Coordinates of C-alpha atoms in Angstrom, one line a residue:
M1 CA -8.9 -33.8 -10.6
N2 CA -7.8 -33.4 -7.0
L3 CA -6.7 -30.8 -5.4
R4 CA -3.4 -32.1 -4.8
E5 CA -3.3 -32.6 -9.0
T6 CA -4.9 -29.2 -9.1
L7 CA -2.4 -27.1 -7.1
R8 CA 0.3 -28.9 -8.6
Q9 CA -0.6 -28.3 -11.7
A10 CA -1.4 -24.5 -11.0
E11 CA 2.2 -24.3 -9.5
G12 CA 4.1 -25.4 -12.6
Q13 CA 1.9 -23.3 -14.7
I14 CA 3.0 -20.2 -12.6
A15 CA 6.3 -20.7 -12.3
S16 CA 6.5 -21.4 -16.0
K17 CA 5.6 -17.6 -16.0
D18 CA 8.7 -16.4 -13.7
I19 CA 6.4 -15.4 -11.2
P20 CA 8.0 -15.8 -7.9
D21 CA 6.2 -17.8 -5.1
A22 CA 4.3 -19.8 -7.5
R23 CA 3.1 -22.2 -4.7
I24 CA 1.8 -19.5 -2.5
E25 CA 0.1 -17.9 -5.4
A26 CA -1.6 -21.4 -6.6
E27 CA -2.7 -21.7 -2.8
L28 CA -4.0 -18.5 -2.8
L29 CA -5.8 -18.8 -6.0
L30 CA -7.7 -21.8 -5.5
M31 CA -8.5 -21.3 -1.9
H32 CA -10.5 -18.0 -3.2
S33 CA -12.2 -20.0 -6.1
L34 CA -13.3 -23.0 -4.0
G35 CA -14.1 -21.0 -0.9
I36 CA -12.0 -22.9 1.6
G37 CA -8.8 -22.1 4.1
K38 CA -5.4 -23.7 3.8
V39 CA -6.3 -26.2 6.4
E40 CA -9.1 -27.8 4.2
L41 CA -6.8 -27.2 1.1
Y42 CA -4.6 -29.7 3.1
A43 CA -6.6 -31.6 5.1
S44 CA -8.5 -33.2 2.0
P45 CA -6.0 -33.4 -0.7
E46 CA -7.6 -36.2 -2.6
R47 CA -11.0 -34.0 -2.8
E48 CA -12.0 -34.2 -6.4
V49 CA -12.4 -31.0 -7.7
S50 CA -15.9 -30.5 -9.8
P51 CA -16.0 -29.4 -13.2
S52 CA -17.6 -25.8 -12.3
E53 CA -15.3 -25.6 -10.2
L54 CA -11.9 -26.1 -11.7
E55 CA -13.3 -23.9 -14.8
H56 CA -13.9 -21.3 -12.1
F57 CA -10.0 -21.2 -11.2
Y58 CA -8.8 -21.7 -14.2
Q59 CA -10.5 -18.5 -14.9
L60 CA -8.6 -16.6 -12.1
L61 CA -5.0 -19.0 -12.9
W62 CA -5.9 -17.4 -16.3
R63 CA -5.8 -13.8 -15.4
R64 CA -2.8 -14.6 -13.1
L65 CA -0.7 -16.1 -16.0
Q66 CA -1.3 -12.9 -17.8
H67 CA 0.7 -11.0 -14.6
E68 CA -2.4 -9.8 -13.3
P69 CA -1.7 -9.1 -9.5
A70 CA -3.2 -11.8 -7.3
A71 CA -4.2 -8.9 -5.1
Y72 CA -6.7 -7.3 -7.8
I73 CA -7.7 -10.8 -9.1
L74 CA -8.5 -11.7 -5.0
G75 CA -9.8 -7.8 -4.4
E76 CA -8.2 -8.1 -1.1
S77 CA -4.7 -6.9 0.3
Q78 CA -3.3 -7.1 3.6
F79 CA -1.3 -4.1 5.2
Y80 CA 0.3 -3.8 8.7
G81 CA -2.0 -7.3 9.6
V82 CA -4.6 -5.5 8.1
D83 CA -7.2 -6.9 5.0
L84 CA -7.9 -4.3 2.8
H85 CA -10.3 -3.9 -0.1
V86 CA -8.3 -3.2 -3.1
N87 CA -8.9 -2.9 -7.5
P88 CA -7.0 -1.5 -10.3
H89 CA -7.7 1.9 -9.4
V90 CA -5.1 1.9 -6.2
L91 CA -1.8 0.9 -5.7
I92 CA -1.3 -2.4 -3.8
P93 CA 0.4 -1.4 -0.6
R94 CA 3.8 -2.5 -0.2
P95 CA 5.7 -3.9 3.2
E96 CA 8.1 -0.8 3.0
S97 CA 5.2 1.5 3.6
E98 CA 4.4 0.2 7.0
L99 CA 7.6 1.9 8.2
L100 CA 5.4 5.3 7.9
V101 CA 2.8 3.4 10.1
E102 CA 5.3 2.6 12.8
L103 CA 7.3 5.7 12.9
T104 CA 3.9 7.5 13.6
L105 CA 3.4 5.0 16.3
E106 CA 6.2 6.0 17.5
Y107 CA 5.7 9.8 17.4
A108 CA 2.5 8.8 19.5
N109 CA 4.0 7.3 22.2
E110 CA 6.4 10.0 22.4
H111 CA 3.9 12.6 22.9
P112 CA 1.2 10.9 25.3
S113 CA -0.1 14.3 26.2
K114 CA -1.2 15.1 22.5
A115 CA -4.5 13.6 22.6
P116 CA -6.1 13.8 20.0
I117 CA -3.0 13.5 17.6
S118 CA -3.8 15.0 13.8
V119 CA -2.6 12.8 10.8
A120 CA -2.3 13.8 7.4
D121 CA -2.2 10.3 4.6
V122 CA -1.3 12.5 1.7
G123 CA -1.8 10.3 -1.5
T124 CA -4.1 8.4 0.6
G125 CA -5.1 5.3 -2.3
S126 CA -6.5 2.4 -0.8
G127 CA -6.4 4.3 2.8
A128 CA -3.8 1.4 3.8
I129 CA -1.7 3.5 5.8
A130 CA -4.9 5.8 7.2
V131 CA -6.7 3.0 8.3
A132 CA -3.8 1.3 10.0
I133 CA -3.0 4.4 11.8
A134 CA -6.6 5.2 13.1
L135 CA -6.8 0.9 14.2
H136 CA -3.4 1.3 16.1
I137 CA -3.6 5.0 17.7
P138 CA -7.3 5.4 19.0
Q139 CA -6.8 9.0 19.8
A140 CA -5.7 9.7 16.2
E141 CA -7.6 11.9 14.0
V142 CA -6.9 11.1 10.2
Y143 CA -7.2 13.4 7.3
A144 CA -6.6 11.2 3.9
T145 CA -6.6 13.4 1.0
D146 CA -5.9 11.7 -2.7
V147 CA -6.8 13.3 -6.3
S148 CA -8.5 10.4 -7.5
Q149 CA -12.4 9.9 -6.8
A150 CA -12.2 6.4 -7.7
A151 CA -9.3 5.8 -5.3
L152 CA -10.9 7.7 -2.4
Q153 CA -14.2 5.4 -2.6
I154 CA -12.3 2.1 -2.0
A155 CA -10.8 4.3 0.8
R156 CA -14.0 4.8 2.0
S157 CA -14.9 1.2 1.7
N158 CA -11.7 0.0 3.7
C159 CA -13.0 2.7 6.4
Q160 CA -16.7 1.4 6.6
R161 CA -15.1 -2.0 6.9
Y162 CA -13.4 -1.1 10.1
G163 CA -16.0 1.4 11.5
L164 CA -13.4 4.5 11.1
Q165 CA -15.9 6.9 9.1
S166 CA -15.8 9.3 12.2
R167 CA -12.0 9.4 12.5
V168 CA -10.9 8.9 9.1
H169 CA -11.8 11.7 6.8
L170 CA -11.7 11.5 3.1
L171 CA -10.8 14.6 1.1
R172 CA -10.1 15.1 -2.5
G173 CA -7.5 17.4 -3.6
D174 CA -3.8 17.7 -4.7
L175 CA -1.2 17.1 -2.0
L176 CA -1.8 19.6 1.1
Q177 CA -4.0 21.6 -0.8
P178 CA -7.5 20.1 1.0
L179 CA -6.5 20.6 4.9
Q180 CA -7.4 23.5 6.6
W181 CA -5.5 23.4 9.5
R182 CA -2.3 22.4 10.7
M183 CA -1.3 18.6 11.6
N184 CA 0.7 17.0 14.0
V185 CA 2.0 14.2 11.5
I186 CA 2.4 14.2 7.7
V187 CA 2.8 11.0 6.0
A188 CA 2.8 10.4 2.4
N189 CA 3.7 7.4 -0.1
L190 CA 3.6 9.5 -3.3
P191 CA 4.8 8.4 -6.6
Y192 CA 8.6 8.5 -7.1
V193 CA 9.6 5.9 -10.0
E194 CA 11.7 8.0 -11.9
S195 CA 10.4 8.2 -16.2
R196 CA 13.7 6.4 -17.1
N197 CA 12.9 2.9 -14.6
L198 CA 9.0 2.8 -15.7
P199 CA 9.5 0.6 -18.5
N200 CA 11.4 -1.7 -16.4
L201 CA 8.9 -2.5 -13.8
P202 CA 8.0 -6.0 -13.9
P203 CA 4.5 -6.0 -16.2
E204 CA 2.8 -7.0 -13.1
I205 CA 2.9 -3.4 -11.8
R206 CA 3.8 -1.6 -15.4
H207 CA 0.7 -3.1 -16.9
F208 CA -1.7 -3.2 -14.0
E209 CA -1.2 -0.8 -11.5
P210 CA -2.0 2.6 -11.7
L211 CA 0.7 4.9 -13.6
A212 CA -0.5 8.3 -11.2
A213 CA 0.6 6.6 -8.3
L214 CA 3.9 5.3 -9.6
A215 CA 5.4 8.1 -11.9
G216 CA 7.6 10.8 -10.0
G217 CA 9.4 12.4 -12.7
S218 CA 12.9 12.5 -14.0
D219 CA 14.3 12.2 -10.7
G220 CA 11.6 11.1 -9.0
L221 CA 10.9 13.9 -6.3
H222 CA 8.4 15.4 -8.6
H223 CA 5.6 15.1 -6.2
I224 CA 8.2 14.9 -2.8
G225 CA 9.4 18.6 -3.8
R226 CA 5.7 19.4 -4.0
L227 CA 4.6 18.6 -0.7
L228 CA 8.1 19.4 0.8
A229 CA 7.2 23.4 -0.2
Q230 CA 4.1 23.2 1.3
A231 CA 4.5 21.0 4.6
G232 CA 6.2 24.0 6.7
Q233 CA 2.7 25.7 6.8
K234 CA 0.6 22.6 7.5
L235 CA 3.0 21.3 10.4
L236 CA 2.3 22.5 14.1
P237 CA 5.3 22.8 16.3
E238 CA 7.2 20.1 17.6
G239 CA 5.5 18.2 14.3
M240 CA 6.8 15.4 11.8
L241 CA 6.6 15.1 8.2
L242 CA 7.4 11.2 6.9
V243 CA 7.8 10.6 3.1
E244 CA 8.7 7.3 1.6
I245 CA 11.3 7.5 -0.9
G246 CA 12.9 5.4 -3.6
Q247 CA 16.2 3.7 -3.4
G248 CA 19.4 6.0 -4.5
Q249 CA 17.2 9.2 -3.5
A250 CA 18.1 9.9 0.4
A251 CA 21.1 12.9 -0.8
A252 CA 18.6 14.0 -2.9
A253 CA 15.8 14.2 -0.7
T254 CA 17.5 15.0 2.2
A255 CA 18.7 18.2 0.3
L256 CA 15.2 19.1 -0.6
A257 CA 14.2 19.0 2.5
R258 CA 17.0 20.6 4.0
S259 CA 16.1 23.5 1.7
H260 CA 12.5 23.9 2.8
F261 CA 13.2 23.2 6.6
P262 CA 16.7 24.8 7.3
T263 CA 15.9 24.8 11.0
G264 CA 14.3 21.4 11.0
Q265 CA 15.6 18.2 12.4
I266 CA 16.2 15.7 9.4
D267 CA 17.2 12.2 8.8
L268 CA 16.7 8.9 6.9
V269 CA 15.2 5.6 8.2
P270 CA 16.3 2.5 6.8
D271 CA 13.7 -0.4 5.7
L272 CA 14.1 -4.2 6.7
A273 CA 16.5 -4.4 3.9
G274 CA 18.9 -1.7 5.5
I275 CA 17.8 0.8 2.4
D276 CA 17.0 4.6 3.4
R277 CA 13.7 4.1 2.8
V278 CA 11.5 7.2 4.9
L279 CA 12.6 11.0 5.0
R280 CA 11.9 12.1 8.6
V281 CA 11.7 15.9 9.4
R282 CA 11.0 17.1 13.1
T283 CA 10.2 20.6 13.4

């Protein structure tokens, strides 16, 4: 079987499982299994795939047909233009969370006199947000917290990958508890899926991603409310808190923020789909 036939067959099998972007998924798995790039994949479509190569590819394809996310199969994901190690101990970074990085960059540009800028990434998981911020704000000192030791090991590998060990400080603990001093910026992508919605998540999420990184309680705001209660004591004057929220949570999250920051400037920032995605509090 040649490359063209192998790719076409895999695309059909993936599509039969109602997995979106079947062609892209098939390309990723085939390129990874053969150790080739996209140019080579399409430059030599008649190249024969050896039996051993096919066996390895079919092993990966079988896992994807069981709805295991491609990011876990490949051990890689991309976030804000950065390639990251991931595994089932951490949530796969989402494009929506890139808004947290963009807003932190805006803050740094608006406050050029603040050097270095201290940033806390709460619930860091793979370290995606922490790494992206550190790479794009050279003067930033980032403190990344998580309760999961397994998650922090992945975050550490990503920091080492980009030589950020001296500027991204990994701390194990609940929310802001590990921080010993105040921050200019606190960013957080905490679990915010409502309990009633967990059974309705796609199988890729429901069966493979860590439940602890998803479950936000009955209203989805359990952990966010706890963070808001702590954040006032951990923000410097003229500081900023950025919290990712789910669709339909804007009003309740804003009310929670107002109860803890009665004199703060509070607004909502929409994502590219127009959904209120980030709750922003400025002191």
